[in-house]
Amino acid sequence: MKKLVSLVVLLFLSGCQLKPVVVAPEELPASETVSIQPPAAEPEQSEPVPSFILDEQATSLAAWLDYKQQILLDPEPESARLKALTTLDEVALLQLALHNLHPDMPYVNRFRVQTQLTEMVSTFPPRLAALFSWDLTFNQKLLEAESAVSALTRLNAQQQDTIERLQKTNRDLQKKIDALTQIEAELNQPSTSETNNGGQ
C-alpha cells in the first residue's frame, strides 16, 4: 500500500514539473487589424479652488466640510500654507482656528482657540454655525477628558508617594519588631550559669 501511495504521489509531482504547452496566438485577419494608439494627452486641469465663504450656500458648507476632513487627515500641508500667509482675513483666521483645533495640537493651543472659535461662530449664519459647533463640542469633550486624565495622573502620583512612604515606615517598624523579638528571646533564655546551678 505504501508503494502504491508513493507511486501515485511521484506521478502527481512529476506531472507538475512538466513544461506547459505553448499555444500560438491566433493571428487576426488583415481586415480586422486594430491599431492601438495611446490616448491623446489631456491638458492638466488644476483642482478647483473651493469656495470658502462664510455663508449658508450648499457649496460653501460642502467646501468647509471637505476642509475639516482634509486637515483632520493630513494637517501638515495646510499648516505650511497658513504659515506662508502674510495677511489673515476672516476666512484665513477661521482656517487657522480650525487647524489649531486639531486633536494632535497641544492642550494649551486647543484651549485658547476654543474661546476664540466660539466667538467667531456666534456671528455665523445658523447652518454654518451648526457645522462648526460639532468641532467645538468635540474639542470641549476632549479638553475635559484630558483635564480629567491629568488630574487622575497627579492623584495617582500622590498616592504612589504615600504608598512608598508607608512601605518605608512598615519596613522600619518591622526591623524594630524583629529587634525587640530577638531581645525578648534572649531575655527568656535561661543563662548557662543558672542552668548549671539549678541542676545541682
Short mmCIF file of C-alpha atoms in Angstrom, two decimals:
data_model
loop_
_atom_site.label_atom_id
_atom_site.label_comp_id
_atom_site.label_asym_id
_atom_site.label_seq_id
_atom_site.Cartn_x
_atom_site.Cartn_y
_atom_site.Cartn_z
CA MET A 1 0.00 0.00 0.00
CA LYS A 2 2.87 2.37 0.83
CA LYS A 3 4.45 1.69 -2.53
CA LEU A 4 1.20 2.44 -4.34
CA VAL A 5 0.72 5.75 -2.49
CA SER A 6 4.37 6.67 -3.13
CA LEU A 7 3.96 5.85 -6.84
CA VAL A 8 0.80 7.99 -7.12
CA VAL A 9 2.48 10.92 -5.35
CA LEU A 10 5.56 10.57 -7.57
CA LEU A 11 3.44 10.60 -10.73
CA PHE A 12 1.50 13.60 -9.48
CA LEU A 13 4.65 15.54 -8.66
CA SER A 14 6.33 14.66 -11.94
CA GLY A 15 3.23 15.86 -13.78
CA CYS A 16 3.56 19.22 -12.01
CA GLN A 17 7.11 19.59 -13.32
CA LEU A 18 6.20 19.18 -16.98
CA LYS A 19 6.64 22.27 -19.12
CA PRO A 20 3.38 23.91 -20.14
CA VAL A 21 2.35 23.55 -23.73
CA VAL A 22 2.70 26.84 -25.56
CA VAL A 23 -0.22 27.64 -27.80
CA ALA A 24 0.49 30.04 -30.64
CA PRO A 25 -1.85 33.03 -30.61
CA GLU A 26 -4.29 33.20 -33.43
CA GLU A 27 -3.49 35.82 -35.96
CA LEU A 28 -6.17 38.31 -36.79
CA PRO A 29 -7.08 38.64 -40.44
CA ALA A 30 -5.62 41.74 -42.08
CA SER A 31 -9.02 43.37 -42.37
CA GLU A 32 -9.60 43.16 -38.61
CA THR A 33 -6.24 44.51 -37.51
CA VAL A 34 -6.79 47.16 -34.88
CA SER A 35 -4.11 49.68 -34.18
CA ILE A 36 -3.86 50.76 -30.60
CA GLN A 37 -2.77 54.31 -30.13
CA PRO A 38 -2.20 55.93 -26.79
CA PRO A 39 -4.91 58.37 -25.84
CA ALA A 40 -4.16 61.98 -26.52
CA ALA A 41 -2.75 63.72 -23.51
CA GLU A 42 -5.40 65.84 -21.90
CA PRO A 43 -4.35 69.22 -20.66
CA GLU A 44 -3.81 69.14 -16.93
CA GLN A 45 -6.60 70.71 -15.02
CA SER A 46 -5.84 72.28 -11.72
CA GLU A 47 -8.11 71.35 -8.88
CA PRO A 48 -10.95 73.78 -8.50
CA VAL A 49 -10.43 76.14 -5.62
CA PRO A 50 -13.17 75.53 -3.07
CA SER A 51 -15.31 78.49 -2.20
CA PHE A 52 -14.54 79.28 1.40
CA ILE A 53 -17.26 81.78 2.03
CA LEU A 54 -18.91 82.35 5.37
CA ASP A 55 -22.49 81.77 4.23
CA GLU A 56 -25.09 79.02 4.17
CA GLN A 57 -24.80 78.06 0.49
CA ALA A 58 -24.53 74.30 -0.08
CA THR A 59 -21.26 74.67 -1.97
CA SER A 60 -19.77 76.72 0.84
CA LEU A 61 -20.89 74.23 3.51
CA ALA A 62 -19.51 71.34 1.44
CA ALA A 63 -16.19 73.18 0.98
CA TRP A 64 -15.87 73.76 4.74
CA LEU A 65 -16.76 70.14 5.46
CA ASP A 66 -14.11 68.93 2.98
CA TYR A 67 -11.60 71.35 4.51
CA LYS A 68 -12.23 70.00 8.01
CA GLN A 69 -11.79 66.42 6.78
CA GLN A 70 -8.61 67.36 4.94
CA ILE A 71 -6.94 68.94 7.97
CA LEU A 72 -8.06 66.08 10.17
CA LEU A 73 -6.39 63.51 7.91
CA ASP A 74 -3.24 65.44 6.97
CA PRO A 75 -2.72 68.79 8.73
CA GLU A 76 0.89 69.36 7.61
CA PRO A 77 0.28 70.84 4.11
CA GLU A 78 -2.34 73.20 5.47
CA SER A 79 -0.06 74.19 8.32
CA ALA A 80 2.65 75.14 5.84
CA ARG A 81 0.14 77.09 3.71
CA LEU A 82 -1.22 79.01 6.71
CA LYS A 83 2.28 79.88 7.93
CA ALA A 84 3.12 81.29 4.50
CA LEU A 85 0.21 83.75 4.57
CA THR A 86 1.25 87.32 5.22
CA THR A 87 -2.20 88.74 5.92
CA LEU A 88 -5.07 86.95 7.56
CA ASP A 89 -8.63 87.74 6.56
CA GLU A 90 -11.71 86.33 8.31
CA VAL A 91 -11.60 83.08 6.29
CA ALA A 92 -7.88 82.59 6.98
CA LEU A 93 -8.44 83.24 10.70
CA LEU A 94 -11.19 80.60 10.72
CA GLN A 95 -8.94 78.14 8.88
CA LEU A 96 -6.13 78.81 11.35
CA ALA A 97 -8.51 78.29 14.28
CA LEU A 98 -9.77 75.01 12.80
CA HIS A 99 -6.20 73.88 12.21
CA ASN A 100 -5.26 74.69 15.81
CA LEU A 101 -8.30 72.73 16.98
CA HIS A 102 -6.78 69.52 15.57
CA PRO A 103 -6.64 66.75 18.23
CA ASP A 104 -2.85 66.41 17.81
CA MET A 105 -2.25 70.03 18.80
CA PRO A 106 -1.14 70.78 22.37
CA TYR A 107 -3.80 71.21 25.05
CA VAL A 108 -2.98 74.87 25.64
CA ASN A 109 -3.40 75.76 21.94
CA ARG A 110 -6.75 74.00 21.70
CA PHE A 111 -7.96 75.57 24.96
CA ARG A 112 -7.06 79.07 23.73
CA VAL A 113 -8.63 78.51 20.30
CA GLN A 114 -11.82 77.11 21.84
CA THR A 115 -12.91 80.51 23.14
CA GLN A 116 -11.80 82.36 20.01
CA LEU A 117 -13.68 79.99 17.73
CA THR A 118 -16.78 80.17 19.94
CA GLU A 119 -16.83 83.95 19.49
CA MET A 120 -16.30 83.66 15.74
CA VAL A 121 -19.02 81.02 15.29
CA SER A 122 -21.55 83.12 17.20
CA THR A 123 -21.53 85.62 14.32
CA PHE A 124 -22.03 83.00 11.57
CA PRO A 125 -25.31 82.09 9.85
CA PRO A 126 -27.16 79.26 11.67
CA ARG A 127 -26.28 76.35 9.36
CA LEU A 128 -22.62 77.33 9.16
CA ALA A 129 -22.52 77.82 12.93
CA ALA A 130 -24.06 74.35 13.39
CA LEU A 131 -21.34 72.87 11.18
CA PHE A 132 -18.60 74.27 13.40
CA SER A 133 -20.42 73.69 16.68
CA TRP A 134 -19.70 69.97 16.31
CA ASP A 135 -15.98 70.74 16.31
CA LEU A 136 -16.35 72.96 19.34
CA THR A 137 -18.35 70.33 21.22
CA PHE A 138 -15.85 67.59 20.34
CA ASN A 139 -12.93 69.78 21.38
CA GLN A 140 -14.65 70.67 24.66
CA LYS A 141 -15.18 66.99 25.48
CA LEU A 142 -11.57 66.24 24.54
CA LEU A 143 -10.30 69.07 26.75
CA GLU A 144 -12.43 67.82 29.66
CA ALA A 145 -11.15 64.27 29.20
CA GLU A 146 -7.53 65.45 29.06
CA SER A 147 -8.06 67.53 32.22
CA ALA A 148 -9.54 64.51 33.98
CA VAL A 149 -6.64 62.31 32.89
CA SER A 150 -4.18 64.94 34.09
CA ALA A 151 -5.94 65.20 37.48
CA LEU A 152 -6.03 61.41 37.83
CA THR A 153 -2.34 61.20 36.93
CA ARG A 154 -1.49 63.73 39.66
CA LEU A 155 -3.68 61.88 42.16
CA ASN A 156 -2.08 58.58 41.18
CA ALA A 157 1.41 60.06 41.67
CA GLN A 158 0.42 61.40 45.12
CA GLN A 159 -0.99 58.03 46.14
CA GLN A 160 2.15 56.31 44.87
CA ASP A 161 4.27 58.63 47.04
CA THR A 162 2.05 57.86 50.03
CA ILE A 163 2.33 54.12 49.40
CA GLU A 164 6.13 54.35 49.15
CA ARG A 165 6.32 56.32 52.44
CA LEU A 166 4.03 53.82 54.19
CA GLN A 167 6.09 50.90 52.87
CA LYS A 168 9.27 52.53 54.20
CA THR A 169 7.60 53.09 57.58
CA ASN A 170 6.41 49.48 57.52
CA ARG A 171 9.97 48.22 56.84
CA ASP A 172 11.35 50.37 59.67
CA LEU A 173 8.71 49.13 62.11
CA GLN A 174 9.33 45.53 61.03
CA LYS A 175 13.03 45.95 61.77
CA LYS A 176 12.19 47.32 65.24
CA ILE A 177 9.76 44.45 65.88
CA ASP A 178 12.42 41.92 64.83
CA ALA A 179 14.97 43.57 67.13
CA LEU A 180 12.52 43.54 70.08
CA THR A 181 11.63 39.91 69.37
CA GLN A 182 15.29 38.99 69.43
CA ILE A 183 15.84 40.88 72.71
CA GLU A 184 12.81 39.15 74.23
CA ALA A 185 14.09 35.75 73.10
CA GLU A 186 17.48 36.47 74.67
CA LEU A 187 15.84 37.54 77.94
CA ASN A 188 13.67 34.42 78.05
CA GLN A 189 16.60 32.05 77.58
CA PRO A 190 17.97 30.83 80.91
CA SER A 191 21.56 31.79 81.34
CA THR A 192 24.13 28.98 81.37
CA SER A 193 25.13 29.69 84.98
CA GLU A 194 21.54 29.37 86.16
CA THR A 195 21.19 26.05 84.37
CA ASN A 196 24.33 24.70 85.95
CA ASN A 197 23.33 25.86 89.46
CA GLY A 198 19.77 24.74 89.12
CA GLY A 199 20.76 21.24 88.05
CA GLN A 200 22.90 20.52 91.16
#
